[in-house]
Coordinates of C-alpha atoms and ligand atoms in Angstrom, one line a residue:
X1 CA -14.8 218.8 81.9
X2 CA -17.9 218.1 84.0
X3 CA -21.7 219.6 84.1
X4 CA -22.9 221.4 87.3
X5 CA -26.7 220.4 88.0
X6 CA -26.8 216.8 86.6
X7 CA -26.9 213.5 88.8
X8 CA -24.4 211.2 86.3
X9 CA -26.3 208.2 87.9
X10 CA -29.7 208.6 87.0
X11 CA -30.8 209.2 83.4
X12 CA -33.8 210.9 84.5
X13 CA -31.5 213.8 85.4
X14 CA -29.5 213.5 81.9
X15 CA -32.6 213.2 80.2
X16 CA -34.3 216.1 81.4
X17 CA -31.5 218.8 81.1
X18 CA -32.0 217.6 77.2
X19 CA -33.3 221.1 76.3
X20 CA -30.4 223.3 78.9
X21 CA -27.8 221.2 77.2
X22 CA -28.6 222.4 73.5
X23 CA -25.7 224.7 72.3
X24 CA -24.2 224.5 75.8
X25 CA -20.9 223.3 74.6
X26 CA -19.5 223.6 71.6
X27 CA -16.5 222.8 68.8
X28 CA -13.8 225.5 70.1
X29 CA -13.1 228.7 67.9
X30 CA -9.6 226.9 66.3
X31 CA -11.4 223.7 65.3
X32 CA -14.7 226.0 64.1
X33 CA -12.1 228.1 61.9
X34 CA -10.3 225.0 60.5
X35 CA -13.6 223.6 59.3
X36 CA -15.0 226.9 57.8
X37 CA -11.5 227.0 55.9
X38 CA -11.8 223.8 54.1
X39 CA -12.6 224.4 50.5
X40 CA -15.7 223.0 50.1
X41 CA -15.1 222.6 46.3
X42 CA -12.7 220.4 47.0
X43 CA -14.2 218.2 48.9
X44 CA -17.0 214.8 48.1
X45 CA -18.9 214.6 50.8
X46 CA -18.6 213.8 55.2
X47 CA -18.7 210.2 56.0
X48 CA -20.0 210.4 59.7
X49 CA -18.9 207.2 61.4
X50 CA -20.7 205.7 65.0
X51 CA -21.9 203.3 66.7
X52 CA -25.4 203.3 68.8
X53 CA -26.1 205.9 71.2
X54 CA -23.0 207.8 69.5
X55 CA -23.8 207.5 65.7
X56 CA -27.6 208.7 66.7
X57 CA -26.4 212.8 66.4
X58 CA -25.0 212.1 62.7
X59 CA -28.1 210.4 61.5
X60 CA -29.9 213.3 63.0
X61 CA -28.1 216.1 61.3
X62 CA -28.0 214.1 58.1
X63 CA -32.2 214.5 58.5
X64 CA -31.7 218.0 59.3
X65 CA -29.8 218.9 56.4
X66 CA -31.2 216.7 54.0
X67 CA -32.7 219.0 51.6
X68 CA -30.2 222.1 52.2
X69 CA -26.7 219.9 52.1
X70 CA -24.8 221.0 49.1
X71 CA -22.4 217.6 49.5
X72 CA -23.3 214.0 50.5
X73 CA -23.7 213.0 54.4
X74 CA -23.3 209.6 54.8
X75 CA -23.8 207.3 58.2
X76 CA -21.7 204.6 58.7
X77 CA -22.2 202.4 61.8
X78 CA -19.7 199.4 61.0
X79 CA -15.9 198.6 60.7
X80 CA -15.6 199.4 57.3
X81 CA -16.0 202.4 55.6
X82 CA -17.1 202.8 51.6
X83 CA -15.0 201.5 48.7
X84 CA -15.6 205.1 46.9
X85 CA -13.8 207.1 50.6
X86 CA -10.8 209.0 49.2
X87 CA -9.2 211.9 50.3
X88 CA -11.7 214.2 49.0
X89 CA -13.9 213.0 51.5
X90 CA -14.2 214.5 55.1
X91 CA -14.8 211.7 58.0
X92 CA -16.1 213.1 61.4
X93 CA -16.4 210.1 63.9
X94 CA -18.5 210.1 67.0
X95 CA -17.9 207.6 70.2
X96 CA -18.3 208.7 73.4
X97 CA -16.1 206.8 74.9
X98 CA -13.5 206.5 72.2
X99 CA -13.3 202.9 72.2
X100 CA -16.0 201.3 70.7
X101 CA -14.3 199.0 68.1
X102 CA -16.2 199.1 65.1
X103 CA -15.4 203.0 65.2
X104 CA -11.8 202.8 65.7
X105 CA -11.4 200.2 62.8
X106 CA -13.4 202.3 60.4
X107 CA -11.4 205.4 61.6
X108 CA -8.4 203.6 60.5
X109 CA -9.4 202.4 57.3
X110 CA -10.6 206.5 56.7
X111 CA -7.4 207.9 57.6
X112 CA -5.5 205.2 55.5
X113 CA -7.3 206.6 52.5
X114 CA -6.1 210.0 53.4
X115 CA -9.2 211.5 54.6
X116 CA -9.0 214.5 56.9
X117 CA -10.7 213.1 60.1
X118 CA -12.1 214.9 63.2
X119 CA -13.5 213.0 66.3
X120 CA -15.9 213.9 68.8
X121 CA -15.0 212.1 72.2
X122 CA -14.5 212.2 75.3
X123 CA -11.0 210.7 75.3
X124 CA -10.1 207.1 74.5
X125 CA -8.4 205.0 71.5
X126 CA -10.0 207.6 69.5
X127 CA -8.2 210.9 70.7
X128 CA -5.0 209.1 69.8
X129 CA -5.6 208.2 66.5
X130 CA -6.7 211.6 65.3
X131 CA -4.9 215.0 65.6
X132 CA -5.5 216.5 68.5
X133 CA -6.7 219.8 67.1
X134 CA -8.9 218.0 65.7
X135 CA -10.8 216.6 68.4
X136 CA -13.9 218.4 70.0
X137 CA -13.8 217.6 73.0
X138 CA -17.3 216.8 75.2
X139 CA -17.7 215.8 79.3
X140 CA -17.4 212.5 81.0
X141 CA -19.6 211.1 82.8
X142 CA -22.8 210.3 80.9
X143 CA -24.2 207.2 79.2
X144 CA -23.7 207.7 75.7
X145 CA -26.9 208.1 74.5
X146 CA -27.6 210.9 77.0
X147 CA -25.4 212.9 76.0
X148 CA -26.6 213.4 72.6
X149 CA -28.2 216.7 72.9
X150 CA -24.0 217.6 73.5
X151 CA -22.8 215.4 70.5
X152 CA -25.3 217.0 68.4
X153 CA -24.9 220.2 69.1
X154 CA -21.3 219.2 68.6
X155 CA -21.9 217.6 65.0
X156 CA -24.3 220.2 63.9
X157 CA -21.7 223.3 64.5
X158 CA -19.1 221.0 62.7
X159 CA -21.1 220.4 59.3
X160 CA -22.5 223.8 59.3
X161 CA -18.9 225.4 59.6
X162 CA -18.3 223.0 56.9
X163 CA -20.9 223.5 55.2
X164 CA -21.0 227.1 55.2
X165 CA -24.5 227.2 56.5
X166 CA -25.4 229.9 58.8
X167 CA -25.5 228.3 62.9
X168 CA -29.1 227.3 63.9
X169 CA -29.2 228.9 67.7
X170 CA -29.6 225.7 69.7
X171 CA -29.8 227.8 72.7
X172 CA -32.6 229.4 71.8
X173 CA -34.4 226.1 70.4
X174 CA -33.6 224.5 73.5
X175 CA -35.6 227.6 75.8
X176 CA -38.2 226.7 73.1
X177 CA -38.6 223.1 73.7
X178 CA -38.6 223.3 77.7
X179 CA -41.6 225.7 77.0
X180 CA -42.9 223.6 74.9
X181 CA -42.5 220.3 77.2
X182 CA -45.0 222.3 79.7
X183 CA -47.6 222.2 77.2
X184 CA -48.0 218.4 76.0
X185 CA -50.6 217.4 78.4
X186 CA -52.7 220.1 77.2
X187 CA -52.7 219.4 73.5
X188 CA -51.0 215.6 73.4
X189 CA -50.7 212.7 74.9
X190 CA -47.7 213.0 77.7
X191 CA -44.9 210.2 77.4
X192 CA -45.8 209.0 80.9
X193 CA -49.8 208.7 79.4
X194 CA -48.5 207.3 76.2
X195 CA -46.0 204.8 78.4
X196 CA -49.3 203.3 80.0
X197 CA -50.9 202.9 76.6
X198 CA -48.3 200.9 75.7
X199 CA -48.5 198.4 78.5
X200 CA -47.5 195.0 77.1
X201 CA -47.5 196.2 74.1
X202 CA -44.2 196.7 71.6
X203 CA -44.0 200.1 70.2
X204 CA -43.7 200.4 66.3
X205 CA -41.8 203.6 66.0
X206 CA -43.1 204.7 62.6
X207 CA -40.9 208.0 60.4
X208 CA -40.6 208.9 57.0
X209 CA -38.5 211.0 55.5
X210 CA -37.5 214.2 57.9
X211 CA -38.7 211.3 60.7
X212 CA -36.4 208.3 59.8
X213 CA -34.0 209.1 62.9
X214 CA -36.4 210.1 65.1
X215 CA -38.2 206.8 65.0
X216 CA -34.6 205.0 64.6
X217 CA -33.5 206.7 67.7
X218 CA -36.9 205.9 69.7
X219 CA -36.2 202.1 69.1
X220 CA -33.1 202.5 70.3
X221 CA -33.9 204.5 73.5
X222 CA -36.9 202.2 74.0
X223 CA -34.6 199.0 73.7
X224 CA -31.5 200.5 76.1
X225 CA -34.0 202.2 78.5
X226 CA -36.9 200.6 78.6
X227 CA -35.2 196.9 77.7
X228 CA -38.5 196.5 75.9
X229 CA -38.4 195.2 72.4
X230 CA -39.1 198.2 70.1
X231 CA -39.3 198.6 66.4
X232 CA -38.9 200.7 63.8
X233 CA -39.8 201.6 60.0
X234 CA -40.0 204.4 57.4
X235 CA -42.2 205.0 54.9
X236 CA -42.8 204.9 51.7
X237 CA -40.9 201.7 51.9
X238 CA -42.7 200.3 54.8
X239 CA -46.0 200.6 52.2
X240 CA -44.4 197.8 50.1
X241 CA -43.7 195.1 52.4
X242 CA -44.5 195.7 56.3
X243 CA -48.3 196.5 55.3
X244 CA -48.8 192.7 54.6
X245 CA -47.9 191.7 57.7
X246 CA -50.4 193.8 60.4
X247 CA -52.7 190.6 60.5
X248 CA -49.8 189.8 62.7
X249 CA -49.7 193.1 64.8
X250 CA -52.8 192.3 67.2
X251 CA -51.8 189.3 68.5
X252 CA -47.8 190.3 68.7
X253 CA -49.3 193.2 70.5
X254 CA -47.5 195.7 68.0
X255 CA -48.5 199.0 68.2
X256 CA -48.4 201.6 65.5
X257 CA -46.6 204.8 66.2
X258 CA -46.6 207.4 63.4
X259 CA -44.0 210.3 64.0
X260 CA -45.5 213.4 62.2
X261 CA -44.1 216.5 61.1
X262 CA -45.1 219.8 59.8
X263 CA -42.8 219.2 56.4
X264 CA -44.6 216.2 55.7
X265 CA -45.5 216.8 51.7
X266 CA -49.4 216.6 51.0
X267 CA -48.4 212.7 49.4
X268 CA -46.8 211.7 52.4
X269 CA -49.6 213.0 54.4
X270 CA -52.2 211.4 52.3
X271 CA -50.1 208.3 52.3
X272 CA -49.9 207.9 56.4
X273 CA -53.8 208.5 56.8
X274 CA -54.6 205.8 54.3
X275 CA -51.6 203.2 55.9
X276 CA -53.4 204.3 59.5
X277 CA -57.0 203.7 57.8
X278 CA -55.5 200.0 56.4
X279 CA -53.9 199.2 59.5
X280 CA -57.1 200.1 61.8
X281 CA -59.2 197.8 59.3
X282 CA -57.1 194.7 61.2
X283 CA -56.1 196.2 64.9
X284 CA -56.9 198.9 67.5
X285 CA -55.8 202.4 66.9
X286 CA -52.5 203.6 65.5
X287 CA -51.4 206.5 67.3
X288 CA -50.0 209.6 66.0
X289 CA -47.0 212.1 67.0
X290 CA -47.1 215.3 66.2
X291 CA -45.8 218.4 68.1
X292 CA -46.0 221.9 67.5
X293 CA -42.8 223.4 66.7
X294 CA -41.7 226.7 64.7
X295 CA -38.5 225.4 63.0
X296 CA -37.6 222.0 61.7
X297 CA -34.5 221.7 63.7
X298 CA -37.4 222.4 67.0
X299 CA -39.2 220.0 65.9
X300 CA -36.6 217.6 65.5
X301 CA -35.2 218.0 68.6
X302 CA -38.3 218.2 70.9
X303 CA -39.8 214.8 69.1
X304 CA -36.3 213.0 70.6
X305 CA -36.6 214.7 73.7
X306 CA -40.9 213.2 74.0
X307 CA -39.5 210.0 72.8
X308 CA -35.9 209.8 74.9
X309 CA -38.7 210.6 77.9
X310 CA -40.8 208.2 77.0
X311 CA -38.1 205.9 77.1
X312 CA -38.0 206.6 80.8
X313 CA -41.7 206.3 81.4
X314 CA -41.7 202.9 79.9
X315 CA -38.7 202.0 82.1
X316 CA -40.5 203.1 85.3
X317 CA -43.3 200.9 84.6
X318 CA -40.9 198.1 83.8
X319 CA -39.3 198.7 86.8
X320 CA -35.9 198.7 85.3
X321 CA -32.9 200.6 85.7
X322 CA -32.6 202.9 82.2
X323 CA -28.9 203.7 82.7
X324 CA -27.4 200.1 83.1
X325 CA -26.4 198.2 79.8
X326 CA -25.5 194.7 81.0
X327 CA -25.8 193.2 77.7
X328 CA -24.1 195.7 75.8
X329 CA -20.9 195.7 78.3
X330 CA -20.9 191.9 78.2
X331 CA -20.5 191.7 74.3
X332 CA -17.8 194.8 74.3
X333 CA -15.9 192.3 77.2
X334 CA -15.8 189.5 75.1
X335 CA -14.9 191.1 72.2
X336 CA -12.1 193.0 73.8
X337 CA -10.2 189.5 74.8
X338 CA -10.7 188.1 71.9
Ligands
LIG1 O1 -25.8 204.2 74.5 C1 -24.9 203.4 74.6 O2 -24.4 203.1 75.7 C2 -24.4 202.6 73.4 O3 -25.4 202.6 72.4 C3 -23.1 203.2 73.0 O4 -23.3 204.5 72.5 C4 -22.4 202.3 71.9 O5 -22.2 201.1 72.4 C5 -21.2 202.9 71.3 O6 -20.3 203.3 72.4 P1 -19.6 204.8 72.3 O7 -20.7 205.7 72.3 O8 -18.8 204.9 73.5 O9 -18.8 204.8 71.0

């Protein structure tokens, strides 16, 4: 299975089809039936299960459907999975490659306990260990983190067949967000403006709520892109402890990024302009994210495709390659003979 149009070498080209790839492939009409014939009654909750660049699409839909979900998502990027798994529970597992090992073990402690498992893959350990109907399969070729406008439309379908919730039309969110994209400069800061601002500086991905994955998955693109240390927190929670340390931010060159979001509640709101009027008492300006978007799941989506951009931006000026992961493969090798 391979995509016409995209250069597999250069993120840049992944990156940018972000928006054409939304909805472009998804779980096939046999696994989609199987899901939608599960009775949901039955079931506890989905135990999502994935490491990095592949467990970023189940945090993402957990966000999504975090006020609509009639059973518990759970994330789970380790070896183990819960004591309280059973067979009630449904386990969908992400790894693009299928081998990353923290994935298989958990897989095989979820199946063990007799939980119905599906896997979204390319191929790998992880194909063998699950049935193969129910595997979704998705192309070869990219880095793993790229390819999460694919694994998330993949995911999403899944839990909403599961769910019984009606299908958001990726498609037409992704049209949506390449308009969109054409509009930044006039109304935001672009990633490749916001990239200079952040010059020697270490980006502070801030979320709450709704926003928790965005800014977890803006570290993350910042630290395997960019190779620039990059940090995230959520609030409330960062109110309680990370607000007594921004004596530190000047001279650690930290800078404050809020992600906002048009469900933000009129607390939460309040709550990030008086953490941003706190935090400017003690360092230059926090800077704020905020698209305009019709939908949640737009919104969602076009804040990762800013950020996953900006990720480039900041590599350019870095003058490092975004798509190699040196460190990563190192660790995996040692691991692997061991
Ligand atoms: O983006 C990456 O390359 C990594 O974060 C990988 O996603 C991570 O190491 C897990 O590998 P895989 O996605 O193949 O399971």
């Amino acid at each position: 299975m391979a995509i016409e149009g995209i250069d597999l070498t250069s993120m840049r080209s992944m990156v940018e089809e972000f928006p054409k790839l939304l909805g472009r492939i998804l779980p096939d009409e046999t696994l989609q039936t199987k899901l939608h014939k599960i009775e949901l009654d039955k079931i506890s909750g989905v135990c999502m299960i994935g490491m990095g660049g592949s467990a970023i699409a189940g945090r993402l839909c957990a966000s999504l459907l975090l006020e609509s979900a009639n059973k518990p998502l759970i994330s789970v990027q380790d070896y183990h999975v819960p004591s309280f798994l059973d067979s009630n529970w449904i386990v969908i597992a992400t790894s693009y490659s299928g081998n990353t090992e923290e994935t298989l073990s958990a897989v095989q402690e979820a199946i063990q306990k007799g939980c119905m498992t599906f896997g979204i893959t390319t191929g790998g350990r992880l194909s063998q260990l699950i049935d193969t109907q129910n595997i979704a399969r998705v192309p070869e070729g990219f880095q793993p983190r790229a390819a999460l406008p694919i694994l998330f439309s993949m995911q999403l379908s899944m839990l909403e067949a599961l769910l019984r919730k009606s299908s958001t039309d990726l498609t037409s969110i992704g049209k949506k967000i390449e308009l969109a994209s054409k509009e930044w400069d006039t109304h935001m800061i672009s990633p490749a403006e916001l990239a200079q601002s952040l010059r020697n500086k270490i980006p502070l991905f801030i979320g709450s709520h709704f926003t928790e994955g965005i800014a977890y998955r803006a570290k993350c693109q910042v630290n395997e892109n960019a190779k620039s240390a990059a940090f995230f927190a959520v609030l409330p929670e960062a109110n309680h402890n990370e607000i007594e340390s921004i004596a530190d931010f000047k001279s650690a060159k930290i800078q404050p990024i809020f992600i906002r979001s048009l469900t933000e509640s009129s607390r939460v709101k309040l709550r990030i302009e008086a953490t941003t009027s706190i935090y400017e008492e003690e360092m230059d300006s926090c800077i704020h994210l905020q698209v305009k978007a019709d939908s949640a799941a737009e919104e969602l989506l076009q804040l990762v495709f800013y950020l996953d951009l900006l990720s480039l931006e900041m590599a350019v000026l870095r003058n490092v390659d975004p798509v190699g992961v040196e460190r990563i493969s190192k660790l995996k090798k040692i691991l692997s003979s061991n």
